[in-house]
Every structure is written in structure tokens, then in C-alpha cells.
């Protein structure tokens, strides 16, 4: 590298002043129907209603003029501390102003199930005892001293395309926001006196020791709290709900349990309770690199992630959520003849993509996109993911759902019909289709799992036929996807590395002690990394249809931890896992990518399947440690293993 190139590189990665918080500085709250991101300033800068994939009402994260809701001290924007109330999705922010201290709690309320008539709720899954109340509650308590406090609620409907109109309702403590042509009304209730100034609803007061105030934004039929006492009661009920849910899980007694529990809560928060779908992320168009164009909408559910999701949920004991997600997949399979790779969280099939040119994008990274045209692509790995999900479900439930058999037959047939053809691969590249190795491997998974399930069903003729097909695919991959170094490459005839080949030992395509597996894992660890963090591929070697660079994909780095553990590199796996856990956001969350130079997170946030890959990696390392301890104790069992050695998959996507 020349001196000029080195200086350019340093300039590119030097932090600069910006009006946007770091992506990894946002807090995330959810009621399993709606999600919100809270900036360190105390402003909610991303929230979509009435579902997490609906048009936004607050979108300042994508354009500073696209709506926000701040509830914080009037004269300070940097908090003293932020955390989740342990075991919950309730955020707590502490502020100091001179001698004054105040604590803000932000929560999307969850309460008792209240629907009595079918059709009044969007639920397709079995109702639980709890349901989203469709209310955002914010409370503040002055611990000591005094603090000047303010409220500023400025919605901007439909991604900022519609100007809101505020009107009082009976008093200075209640107001409604609406907009022409928008079938959504927001009701703001508070014990502060509201002023309505154009698109803003504002309030301010001087808090003194012992004072508590609240505000609540609602959009459904449930009445919001009208007093501090009622607000506290419903806040405590929601805290109980989250802790009760978490108590149903199984977690190891280990220093990394905190990371596992936060990942579990994040995954629950990204689950759309009415259908059981898990959204890939809460956001759209957060860029993969500073100012870049790789900005995609991830508020949908990818079939390829299903097996990894089921593995993580079953491993941690959340059987209900795993079964609900499996039912969501079966619903899709029953409704269509051939599977898409991605669906809406309500099962929608048309995810047509468009650019919102009126929004400037996060820190001027354009375009801002809604929808995702990847749903039109042919990606051959989808059938393997679906079949691995059925296989996981069958193993954990000791039965095969009768509705799964049509899915099984169609998926195997589709895989066997298409596996010889090129596709766009798991990274959904928008360049020329190729014979991607990982796509071929997942077609093998479809045939292999299909044969296993057919044997369980005692359909031995079909099992024999599918096993023969699996063997043929296996031989073809081993012949055409391995280079002269005996390393699996990105696609047939290529010498490029691809992080997706780390899945080869995880899906049990080859045993971990196979030389080709070991060579591939170590080649990726040594050659496809920056400061130990794994890239998907080198953009200079892959025609992905986009310009510019991209950062290290966090899910791929967690895959590497699992793969290193599988091939016996236990110490290296643990060291990398420790490093990755240290990259977590201050609130224990992960975006899609991490810049190895700065540690900043990029891409949509929080990323569900990064957290699933974290669970897989952490469990690998914990099980390695348990094995060492058992050996040291002469083979005695020191604790029950929380799951079998993971053999399943999980992907990132675009």
C-alpha cells in the first residue's frame, strides 16, 4: 500500500461528526407486534405501525425530518447510563443534570389476552395468556435534586410522506394525531400539559425529588394509562410477562448466559406473535458500509433461516416459539405450489421493492428501500432449509406433522429438478447466476433429510430413490467445488472463498475431520478475514451487482466459531467467540456487520439471525468446555448437555 493509499484509508475510517447516532447505540424494544429503536438522546427514531413492517410513524434514523418522539431532559442529550431491566425488553435510561438525577423507562406494553370474538385479533397461532396492548409507555422518576424535563412528539406518517395534524381531546393532557388519507390515529395521553405546535406535541416541566410523570402513545382500542399509578401497574405487569417468558427457557450456568438470554429476548422481540414469523431485523435500509448503497429491507421472514431458528429456540427450551415458526412455514407451504425464499411476516408473497427518494438515508446513505425484490429470485438453498426444518421438528417433537408431507415431497422434487442449474446463491447477488457451492450443498440437504424422513415414515422406496439422488449431488459437489488446495470454493470453477462453505460441517455434508473441511475452515479463517472477522466474500472476486466495499458479516464470524469447534480448533474457537462477544453493542445487541477497524455495527439492526448464530457458537464453546471438564473428572458428567452438537444452518440475506 502506498503512502497516499494509506492516508486515504485512514481518512475513510476516521470518525466524523454526524447528526446520526451510531447504529449500535440504539436501544430496541418490542411487544411482538411492533418494534421501536431509541436513540441515546431519548428520542424514538424508528417505529412502524400497526405492524413492525408497516409504514413508519417515526423514521428519524433514515432522515432527521422523518419523525421522532423525545422524552428526556431539556438541556442534555447524552445519558449517564442505559440498560435493560434484567430479564425484560424494558429499557431504562439514567440522566444527570447538575445535582439532579432522573430515570426514564420505555416499554411497549403487554397485558392479559382480551379478545373474545375471533376476527378481532390478527392471531393465527394459538393465543397465549398475554397480548400486545398497542401502547408505548414512557415514565420518568426524579431520584434526587431537580431536572428540567421535556416531551416532543412529532410523528410523520407513511415514511414521512404525510404531515400530521394534532387536536386536543377534552383537555391539555390528551391529544390525537391524524393525517389526510391515512387510516391511523395516534392518541397521546400524559400528566404533563401539552402544547400543540404544528406537527409537534410538546410539554415541559421541572421535576423535583420524588416526582414521577408519564406519557403514553396508543394506536389501538385499548385505553392508555391515565395516571402515574396505572402506568406503574401496567409497566410492572409487562416486566412480569418478560421474566415469566424467560423463565421457561433452559440456560447453562455460565458467564456467557447473559449473552444467551439477551439474544433470546431479542429473537422473541423480532417474532410477530400473530403468525409466529421471525423478522430478519426491525429496520430497513441501514447501510452495510458508511454512505454505501447496500441498503435493504429486512422486515421480512426468510425461509433459509428457519432451520437455524428452530435449532436455537429448541436448544434454549422455547418450544412454543419454535413450533409457531414451524407452523408459519407450513402455512406458506400449503398456500403455494413453489416456495419463495422470503415472505412477509403475515405470509404476504408480493414484496415489490421501491426506493423512497424523499428520504436522505442514514447518514446520507441512499437509496432507502422498502420491499425486497429478492423474493423474485431463484435460490436453490431454500428447499434444503425447509427440509432441515421439518427434520428438526420431527426429532424434537418425536412426530412428523401430517401437513409437512406435501411440503416434503414438493421440496425434494424442486431440489432434484433444479440442483444442476445456476442460481443467485444465499447472498442473493444481483449479478450473473453461478453454480454456487452452498446452493448445491443445500440441495443435498433437501434430498438427505427427505430420505431420512421417508425412512421414519417407512416409505422405503422413496427413501432409497432420494438417497441415491443425495449421493449423486454429493459426488458432483466433491468433484467440481474443490480447488487444487483441496478447499471448497464459492462456485464451480472458481478459486474464490465464500463464508457460506463454513456450513459444510454444520449441516453434516462431510465429517469435521475430513481434510477438505479442515482446509476450507482454516483458509477462511486465515484469508477471508479482517482482524479475525469474516467477510462473506471478496467483492473484487464476486459479481454481486453492487458497487463499493462491505464490512465483516457478523453471522459469518459466529459460523467460524462453530466450524473451528467442529474441526477440533477449540482454543481458537473460544478466543474468536470472546472477541465477538466483546463487539456487542452497549445493550448487548448486534447489527448485520461490524467494521473491524472501528468496531462500529452496520446494516439492519438488531439482526435476528446474528443472534441465532451467536447461540450456536456460544453453545459449541460451552459444550467444548464441558467436555474438557468431564475428561478432567475422569469421565463423570458434571451437568446435562443442553442440546446435541449443532448440525444445522443459519444464513444472513439481503
XYZ file of C-alpha atoms in Angstrom:
654
model
C 0.000 0.000 0.000
C 1.370 3.419 -0.965
C 1.546 6.309 1.497
C -1.303 8.055 -0.373
C -3.478 4.917 -0.210
C -2.731 4.534 3.481
C -3.738 8.145 4.155
C -6.944 7.729 2.120
C -7.782 4.587 4.092
C -7.197 6.384 7.398
C -9.394 9.301 6.303
C -12.169 6.938 5.197
C -12.321 5.238 8.587
C -11.750 8.290 10.787
C -14.861 9.063 12.862
C -16.543 12.306 11.853
C -19.236 14.477 13.339
C -22.730 13.475 12.288
C -26.295 14.104 13.422
C -26.959 10.360 13.470
C -26.146 8.131 16.457
C -24.102 5.004 15.852
C -26.366 2.162 14.773
C -25.189 0.071 17.724
C -26.131 2.850 20.155
C -29.848 2.375 19.552
C -31.970 0.538 22.091
C -34.590 -1.958 20.887
C -37.992 -2.600 22.461
C -40.897 -4.712 21.240
C -44.307 -6.123 22.126
C -44.027 -8.902 19.485
C -46.150 -6.920 17.035
C -44.388 -3.551 16.934
C -40.745 -2.613 17.490
C -39.081 0.698 18.300
C -35.484 1.948 18.284
C -34.482 4.510 20.911
C -31.502 6.806 20.398
C -29.182 7.734 23.297
C -30.782 11.193 23.276
C -34.038 9.656 24.499
C -35.718 10.027 21.096
C -37.591 7.179 19.454
C -36.243 7.364 15.918
C -37.779 4.260 14.332
C -41.246 2.822 14.790
C -43.731 1.402 12.297
C -47.470 0.965 12.896
C -49.574 -1.069 13.227
C -47.023 -3.852 12.473
C -43.254 -3.902 12.503
C -43.239 -3.988 8.666
C -45.839 -1.227 8.230
C -45.005 2.315 7.103
C -43.146 4.277 9.753
C -44.516 6.951 12.046
C -41.049 7.769 13.427
C -38.144 7.426 10.974
C -35.505 9.961 12.019
C -32.976 7.128 11.777
C -33.379 7.421 7.989
C -33.904 11.176 7.738
C -33.747 13.697 10.572
C -37.039 15.256 9.396
C -38.997 11.970 9.175
C -40.423 11.930 12.708
C -39.245 11.289 16.270
C -40.509 11.214 19.847
C -38.188 12.555 22.558
C -38.861 12.222 26.297
C -35.732 13.378 28.125
C -34.082 16.290 29.964
C -34.453 19.565 28.121
C -30.788 20.568 28.215
C -28.904 17.257 27.858
C -28.674 14.699 25.039
C -26.036 12.340 26.456
C -27.351 9.966 29.148
C -25.370 8.811 32.155
C -26.302 5.149 31.719
C -28.602 2.892 29.696
C -29.615 -0.694 30.293
C -32.432 -3.193 30.049
C -34.233 -4.027 33.261
C -32.776 -7.533 33.691
C -34.758 -10.280 32.024
C -37.001 -7.912 30.079
C -37.454 -5.797 26.954
C -37.940 -2.689 29.114
C -35.286 -0.002 28.629
C -34.058 2.179 31.450
C -32.072 5.385 30.890
C -30.459 7.401 33.665
C -29.817 11.135 33.346
C -27.800 13.538 35.479
C -28.281 17.270 35.305
C -26.269 19.207 37.856
C -27.383 17.748 41.179
C -30.490 16.172 39.666
C -30.872 12.515 38.714
C -33.797 11.051 36.772
C -34.634 7.626 35.355
C -36.710 7.047 32.200
C -38.325 3.708 31.439
C -39.520 2.887 27.918
C -41.784 -0.065 27.188
C -44.253 -1.383 24.644
C -46.960 -2.687 26.950
C -48.040 -6.314 27.074
C -51.153 -7.275 29.047
C -53.682 -10.053 29.546
C -55.348 -11.566 26.481
C -58.585 -9.654 25.976
C -60.097 -10.769 22.628
C -63.320 -12.756 22.985
C -64.507 -12.825 19.381
C -62.464 -14.489 16.584
C -61.558 -11.976 13.929
C -60.932 -9.145 16.379
C -57.293 -10.241 16.589
C -54.749 -10.904 13.842
C -53.599 -14.100 15.612
C -53.409 -17.327 13.633
C -51.321 -19.134 16.217
C -52.710 -20.432 19.480
C -53.387 -17.462 21.782
C -51.265 -17.127 24.900
C -52.243 -15.532 28.200
C -50.636 -12.256 27.049
C -51.127 -9.928 24.111
C -49.722 -6.634 22.858
C -51.679 -3.644 24.166
C -50.670 -1.364 21.269
C -49.376 1.264 23.660
C -45.940 2.841 24.003
C -45.459 3.896 27.627
C -42.707 6.236 28.833
C -42.251 7.139 32.502
C -39.735 9.337 34.310
C -38.895 9.413 38.005
C -36.733 12.106 39.594
C -34.443 10.334 42.052
C -32.890 13.418 43.628
C -32.399 17.131 43.008
C -34.301 18.706 40.137
C -34.256 18.433 36.339
C -35.972 20.437 33.598
C -37.736 17.795 31.526
C -39.381 17.916 28.096
C -41.584 15.920 25.731
C -41.548 16.424 21.953
C -43.662 14.052 19.854
C -43.503 14.667 16.106
C -44.949 11.782 14.069
C -44.540 11.703 10.302
C -46.859 9.124 8.755
C -46.023 6.836 5.836
C -42.227 7.219 5.947
C -42.547 10.970 6.369
C -44.746 11.498 3.312
C -47.800 12.763 5.244
C -47.880 15.759 7.547
C -49.756 15.119 10.793
C -52.386 17.273 12.422
C -52.741 17.402 16.232
C -56.021 18.112 18.041
C -56.866 18.292 21.732
C -59.312 15.754 23.146
C -61.183 17.248 26.120
C -58.104 18.545 27.965
C -54.486 19.691 27.789
C -53.478 16.135 28.761
C -54.898 14.285 25.764
C -54.363 14.835 22.033
C -54.785 12.943 18.772
C -52.627 12.966 15.643
C -54.020 12.157 12.206
C -53.287 12.843 8.557
C -55.421 13.059 5.425
C -55.555 9.766 3.545
C -54.028 7.742 6.402
C -56.143 5.184 8.252
C -54.246 5.545 11.517
C -54.789 7.713 14.565
C -52.337 8.201 17.393
C -53.522 9.194 20.862
C -51.054 10.847 23.224
C -52.009 10.914 26.895
C -49.848 12.354 29.674
C -49.981 14.040 33.072
C -47.942 16.886 31.561
C -49.704 19.847 29.947
C -49.442 19.535 26.195
C -48.904 22.298 23.701
C -49.698 21.641 20.046
C -47.255 23.427 17.756
C -47.790 22.418 14.147
C -46.706 18.807 13.795
C -45.275 18.765 17.329
C -46.984 17.871 20.588
C -44.720 19.331 23.270
C -44.586 19.628 27.042
C -42.070 20.672 29.662
C -41.892 20.681 33.439
C -39.454 20.960 36.312
C -39.070 17.616 38.054
C -38.131 17.570 41.745
C -37.091 14.754 44.065
C -39.748 12.037 44.142
C -41.736 13.320 41.148
C -42.966 10.768 38.585
C -44.500 11.652 35.235
C -45.676 9.594 32.277
C -46.766 9.757 28.672
C -48.400 7.053 26.558
C -48.845 6.829 22.796
C -51.603 4.434 21.700
C -52.947 3.293 18.320
C -55.463 0.562 19.154
C -58.710 0.087 21.002
C -57.141 -0.301 24.459
C -57.215 2.794 26.659
C -53.813 4.102 27.660
C -52.949 4.750 31.312
C -54.465 7.969 32.645
C -52.473 8.217 35.878
C -48.987 7.520 37.216
C -50.365 4.731 39.397
C -51.982 2.976 36.430
C -48.848 3.493 34.327
C -46.689 1.879 37.017
C -49.084 -1.040 37.383
C -49.064 -1.818 33.661
C -45.303 -1.358 33.429
C -44.774 -3.872 36.237
C -47.178 -6.288 34.563
C -45.119 -6.125 31.370
C -41.889 -6.699 33.325
C -43.505 -9.780 34.872
C -44.542 -11.014 31.426
C -40.995 -10.883 30.035
C -39.469 -12.514 33.087
C -42.139 -15.207 33.104
C -41.426 -15.931 29.437
C -37.668 -16.067 30.009
C -38.109 -18.429 32.964
C -39.443 -21.030 30.525
C -36.050 -21.308 28.840
C -33.088 -23.525 29.637
C -29.778 -21.715 30.050
C -26.402 -23.016 31.205
C -24.766 -21.845 34.402
C -22.010 -19.995 32.569
C -20.522 -16.476 32.347
C -21.988 -16.132 28.854
C -25.564 -16.801 29.930
C -26.255 -13.049 29.862
C -25.469 -13.007 26.124
C -27.713 -16.025 25.547
C -30.637 -14.503 27.451
C -30.343 -11.150 25.654
C -30.231 -12.984 22.317
C -33.313 -14.993 23.297
C -35.204 -11.840 24.280
C -34.159 -10.116 21.054
C -35.396 -13.056 18.978
C -38.684 -13.048 20.864
C -38.955 -9.322 20.214
C -38.466 -9.879 16.477
C -41.158 -12.574 16.423
C -44.502 -11.454 15.016
C -46.770 -13.178 17.522
C -49.961 -13.380 15.394
C -48.291 -15.649 12.806
C -45.138 -16.931 14.515
C -42.887 -15.435 11.814
C -39.463 -14.143 12.823
C -38.449 -10.915 11.100
C -34.819 -10.827 9.986
C -34.432 -7.362 11.535
C -36.508 -4.478 12.827
C -35.340 -1.972 10.192
C -34.921 -1.190 6.543
C -32.066 0.424 4.643
C -29.478 0.813 7.374
C -26.320 0.710 5.240
C -23.766 -2.095 5.284
C -20.963 0.462 4.927
C -20.740 4.239 5.579
C -22.549 6.062 2.787
C -22.973 2.834 0.817
C -25.762 1.640 -1.445
C -26.186 -1.886 0.014
C -29.325 -0.821 1.845
C -32.087 -3.417 2.001
C -35.400 -4.014 3.739
C -35.098 -6.859 6.269
C -38.518 -6.641 7.941
C -39.497 -9.981 6.427
C -39.040 -13.664 7.180
C -36.524 -15.742 5.189
C -37.202 -19.468 4.811
C -33.472 -20.210 4.653
C -33.151 -19.076 8.261
C -35.810 -21.442 9.533
C -33.661 -24.422 10.493
C -31.188 -22.317 12.445
C -34.090 -20.533 14.157
C -35.647 -23.831 15.187
C -32.320 -25.161 16.437
C -31.683 -22.088 18.580
C -35.194 -21.985 20.022
C -35.342 -25.708 20.745
C -31.854 -25.654 22.283
C -32.805 -22.901 24.731
C -36.114 -24.572 25.577
C -38.510 -22.236 23.764
C -40.544 -24.994 22.149
C -43.706 -22.915 21.752
C -41.945 -20.259 19.663
C -40.153 -22.898 17.580
C -43.413 -24.722 16.863
C -45.179 -21.462 15.991
C -42.448 -20.578 13.488
C -42.677 -24.082 12.028
C -46.454 -23.659 11.680
C -45.880 -20.352 9.888
C -43.658 -22.171 7.381
C -46.243 -24.926 6.896
C -48.956 -22.325 6.295
C -46.852 -20.880 3.492
C -46.137 -24.309 2.009
C -49.831 -25.181 1.924
C -50.791 -21.961 0.151
C -48.273 -22.016 -2.711
C -47.022 -24.572 -5.233
C -43.390 -23.495 -5.063
C -41.641 -21.746 -2.203
C -40.286 -18.237 -2.298
C -37.141 -17.527 -0.332
C -38.774 -14.746 1.693
C -42.281 -13.764 2.761
C -43.980 -11.010 4.671
C -44.403 -11.611 8.387
C -48.120 -12.052 7.735
C -47.405 -14.528 4.915
C -47.502 -11.946 2.105
C -45.960 -13.085 -1.186
C -45.633 -9.779 -3.068
C -42.706 -7.828 -1.601
C -42.176 -5.486 -4.531
C -39.228 -3.169 -3.951
C -39.231 0.600 -4.315
C -36.885 3.437 -3.416
C -38.091 6.272 -1.187
C -36.292 9.144 -2.863
C -37.646 11.752 -0.432
C -35.594 10.241 2.412
C -31.867 11.019 2.587
C -30.980 7.758 4.337
C -28.984 7.004 7.466
C -26.099 9.480 7.455
C -26.887 10.194 3.772
C -26.589 6.548 2.675
C -29.053 6.200 -0.198
C -31.217 4.702 -1.520
C -33.790 3.987 1.156
C -35.720 0.916 0.044
C -38.963 -0.703 1.135
C -39.877 -4.148 -0.092
C -37.291 -6.634 -1.288
C -37.059 -7.874 -4.866
C -35.034 -10.867 -3.721
C -38.400 -12.605 -3.355
C -38.384 -12.977 -7.160
C -35.014 -14.752 -7.261
C -34.351 -18.445 -7.666
C -32.203 -19.579 -4.793
C -31.843 -23.308 -4.620
C -30.907 -23.489 -0.950
C -34.479 -22.757 0.157
C -35.618 -26.381 -0.179
C -32.798 -27.701 1.975
C -33.624 -25.145 4.658
C -37.288 -26.150 4.600
C -36.479 -29.875 4.817
C -33.974 -29.364 7.614
C -36.737 -27.535 9.498
C -39.093 -30.495 9.084
C -36.342 -32.854 10.213
C -35.572 -30.751 13.296
C -39.245 -30.547 14.181
C -39.640 -34.311 13.812
C -36.634 -35.003 16.040
C -37.690 -32.631 18.781
C -41.388 -33.481 18.742
C -40.966 -37.241 18.102
C -43.533 -36.957 15.343
C -43.992 -35.632 11.833
C -46.798 -33.148 11.321
C -49.157 -34.571 8.703
C -49.219 -31.195 6.968
C -45.453 -31.470 6.440
C -45.621 -34.359 3.985
C -46.806 -32.310 0.981
C -44.046 -29.778 1.757
C -41.524 -32.591 1.998
C -42.400 -34.087 -1.370
C -42.523 -30.753 -3.218
C -39.285 -29.512 -1.680
C -37.300 -32.622 -2.572
C -38.768 -32.664 -6.077
C -37.883 -28.998 -6.602
C -34.346 -29.518 -5.325
C -33.770 -32.530 -7.568
C -35.223 -30.715 -10.564
C -33.097 -27.602 -10.119
C -29.816 -28.521 -8.464
C -27.885 -28.732 -11.745
C -28.886 -25.162 -12.683
C -27.092 -21.945 -11.597
C -28.818 -19.589 -9.154
C -28.234 -16.328 -7.260
C -26.924 -18.024 -4.131
C -27.571 -17.435 -0.448
C -26.195 -13.892 -0.625
C -28.847 -13.035 -3.230
C -26.319 -11.466 -5.568
C -27.762 -9.363 -8.338
C -25.034 -10.264 -10.772
C -24.741 -13.288 -13.071
C -26.150 -16.577 -11.672
C -23.497 -19.170 -10.827
C -23.226 -22.784 -9.698
C -22.795 -21.742 -6.070
C -21.368 -24.428 -3.833
C -23.585 -23.626 -0.855
C -26.717 -23.863 -3.038
C -25.670 -27.325 -4.215
C -24.946 -28.374 -0.622
C -28.410 -27.295 0.463
C -29.976 -29.258 -2.396
C -28.080 -32.235 -0.977
C -29.574 -31.393 2.438
C -33.060 -31.471 0.885
C -32.506 -34.947 -0.560
C -30.672 -36.266 2.502
C -33.243 -35.029 5.032
C -36.047 -36.150 2.749
C -34.602 -39.664 2.659
C -34.230 -39.727 6.446
C -37.819 -38.589 6.943
C -39.091 -41.094 4.395
C -37.370 -43.890 6.308
C -39.034 -42.682 9.509
C -42.330 -42.781 7.631
C -41.406 -46.285 6.377
C -41.666 -45.178 2.754
C -38.565 -47.165 1.838
C -38.931 -46.928 -1.953
C -38.963 -43.136 -1.842
C -36.189 -43.096 0.770
C -33.964 -45.224 -1.489
C -34.637 -43.009 -4.515
C -33.937 -39.787 -2.637
C -30.817 -41.202 -1.020
C -29.461 -42.114 -4.445
C -30.110 -38.548 -5.593
C -28.384 -37.182 -2.490
C -25.353 -39.354 -3.227
C -25.246 -38.062 -6.806
C -25.337 -34.421 -5.678
C -22.698 -35.143 -3.052
C -20.327 -36.646 -5.613
C -20.865 -33.766 -8.042
C -20.011 -31.168 -5.376
C -16.886 -33.008 -4.259
C -15.749 -33.253 -7.891
C -16.452 -29.676 -9.031
C -16.360 -27.406 -5.974
C -12.889 -28.256 -4.642
C -9.789 -26.455 -5.913
C -6.202 -27.624 -6.176
C -5.611 -26.841 -2.497
C -8.481 -29.181 -1.576
C -10.564 -26.203 -0.427
C -14.260 -25.712 -1.208
C -14.715 -22.601 -3.341
C -17.535 -20.140 -3.867
C -18.829 -21.717 -7.085
C -17.821 -24.323 -9.607
C -14.629 -23.379 -11.456
C -13.806 -20.540 -9.069
C -10.869 -20.140 -6.726
C -12.672 -17.533 -4.567
C -13.507 -18.244 -0.954
C -17.010 -17.844 0.431
C -18.039 -17.874 4.103
C -21.130 -19.931 3.277
C -18.914 -23.005 2.850
C -18.450 -22.912 6.639
C -21.863 -24.577 6.698
C -20.465 -27.770 5.170
C -19.540 -29.328 8.537
C -22.547 -27.777 10.305
C -25.085 -29.472 8.002
C -23.045 -32.697 8.119
C -22.298 -32.726 4.413
C -18.859 -34.099 5.350
C -17.468 -35.080 8.744
C -15.438 -32.400 10.530
C -12.248 -34.474 10.335
C -12.335 -34.596 6.523
C -9.216 -32.849 5.171
C -11.273 -30.771 2.730
C -13.438 -29.458 5.555
C -10.447 -28.587 7.699
C -8.657 -26.933 4.773
C -11.730 -24.848 3.963
C -12.349 -23.668 7.530
C -8.715 -22.694 8.065
C -8.457 -20.997 4.653
C -11.451 -18.827 5.504
C -10.059 -18.088 8.977
C -6.701 -17.036 7.527
C -7.609 -15.476 4.170
C -11.224 -14.233 4.276
C -10.948 -12.200 7.451
C -10.012 -8.728 8.591
C -8.744 -8.623 12.160
C -10.267 -12.113 12.626
C -13.744 -11.007 11.468
C -15.110 -12.905 8.477
C -16.192 -11.369 5.161
C -18.905 -13.029 3.084
C -16.583 -12.917 0.083
C -14.133 -10.517 -1.520
C -16.156 -8.029 -3.562
C -13.320 -7.881 -6.088
C -13.882 -11.593 -6.825
C -17.698 -11.725 -6.789
C -20.144 -10.069 -9.170
C -22.856 -9.123 -6.673
C -24.366 -6.296 -8.715
C -23.381 -3.560 -6.235
C -20.594 -1.026 -6.051
C -18.293 -0.375 -3.113
C -16.914 -2.400 -0.238
C -18.683 -4.070 2.648
C -17.741 -4.893 6.204
C -17.338 -8.179 8.018
C -20.590 -10.134 8.340
C -21.104 -10.918 11.991
C -23.086 -14.088 11.359
C -20.184 -15.459 9.297
C -17.789 -14.798 12.169
C -20.043 -16.757 14.532
C -20.236 -19.536 11.910
C -16.445 -19.635 12.014
C -16.529 -20.134 15.793
C -18.815 -23.147 15.339
C -16.768 -24.532 12.440
C -13.472 -24.159 14.322
C -15.007 -26.005 17.246
C -16.201 -28.756 14.909
C -12.752 -29.374 13.406
C -11.106 -29.516 16.830
C -9.653 -25.992 16.978
C -11.254 -25.495 20.390
C -8.877 -22.845 21.723
C -9.092 -20.760 18.564
C -12.894 -21.065 18.577
C -13.124 -19.788 22.151
C -10.752 -16.897 21.510
C -12.764 -15.756 18.499
C -16.040 -16.150 20.404
C -14.694 -13.983 23.247
C -13.657 -11.349 20.737
C -17.060 -11.336 19.029
C -18.931 -11.073 22.316
C -16.795 -8.045 23.169
C -18.080 -6.362 19.976
C -21.695 -6.395 21.251
C -23.465 -3.060 21.463
C -23.670 -1.399 24.896
C -27.090 -3.050 25.235
C -25.919 -6.498 24.072
C -27.323 -6.259 20.529
C -25.793 -6.938 17.107
C -26.222 -5.419 13.684
C -25.549 -7.194 10.431
C -21.908 -6.190 10.035
C -19.007 -4.949 12.130
C -16.252 -2.682 10.863
C -13.047 -4.395 12.073
C -11.193 -1.051 12.187
C -13.673 0.870 14.353
C -15.885 -1.766 15.936
C -18.986 0.054 14.666
C -22.015 -2.004 13.688
C -23.547 -1.549 10.248
C -26.577 -2.903 8.434
C -30.069 -3.576 9.695
C -30.484 -3.805 13.438
C -30.904 -5.767 15.558
C -30.205 -8.714 13.285
C -32.189 -11.799 14.345
C -30.013 -14.428 12.781
C -26.796 -12.912 14.019
C -28.209 -13.607 17.470
C -29.135 -17.146 16.393
C -25.600 -17.721 15.120
C -24.348 -16.369 18.459
C -26.415 -19.000 20.285
C -24.983 -21.726 18.044
C -21.397 -20.532 18.537
C -21.669 -19.991 22.299
C -23.226 -23.423 22.783
C -20.380 -25.001 20.790
C -17.808 -23.368 23.066
C -19.708 -24.191 26.258
C -20.028 -27.829 25.207
C -16.300 -27.919 24.437
C -15.605 -26.651 27.951
C -17.964 -29.229 29.447
C -16.165 -31.992 27.569
C -12.800 -30.860 28.960
C -14.194 -30.764 32.498
C -15.774 -34.198 32.140
C -12.440 -35.563 30.972
C -10.649 -33.924 33.892
C -13.140 -35.540 36.264
C -12.484 -38.960 34.808
C -15.483 -39.031 32.543
C -18.049 -38.069 35.189
C -20.955 -35.971 33.981
C -20.903 -32.516 35.585
C -24.070 -31.150 34.022
C -26.662 -32.133 31.454
C -25.839 -31.064 27.918
C -28.359 -28.544 26.703
C -28.510 -29.873 23.189
C -26.837 -32.105 20.706
C -23.831 -30.783 18.847
C -25.411 -28.367 16.380
C -25.626 -29.698 12.858
C -27.948 -27.177 11.342
C -27.691 -23.934 9.489
C -28.441 -20.232 9.554
C -27.985 -17.515 6.989
C -27.852 -13.829 6.523
C -29.560 -12.382 3.496
C -30.355 -9.327 1.592
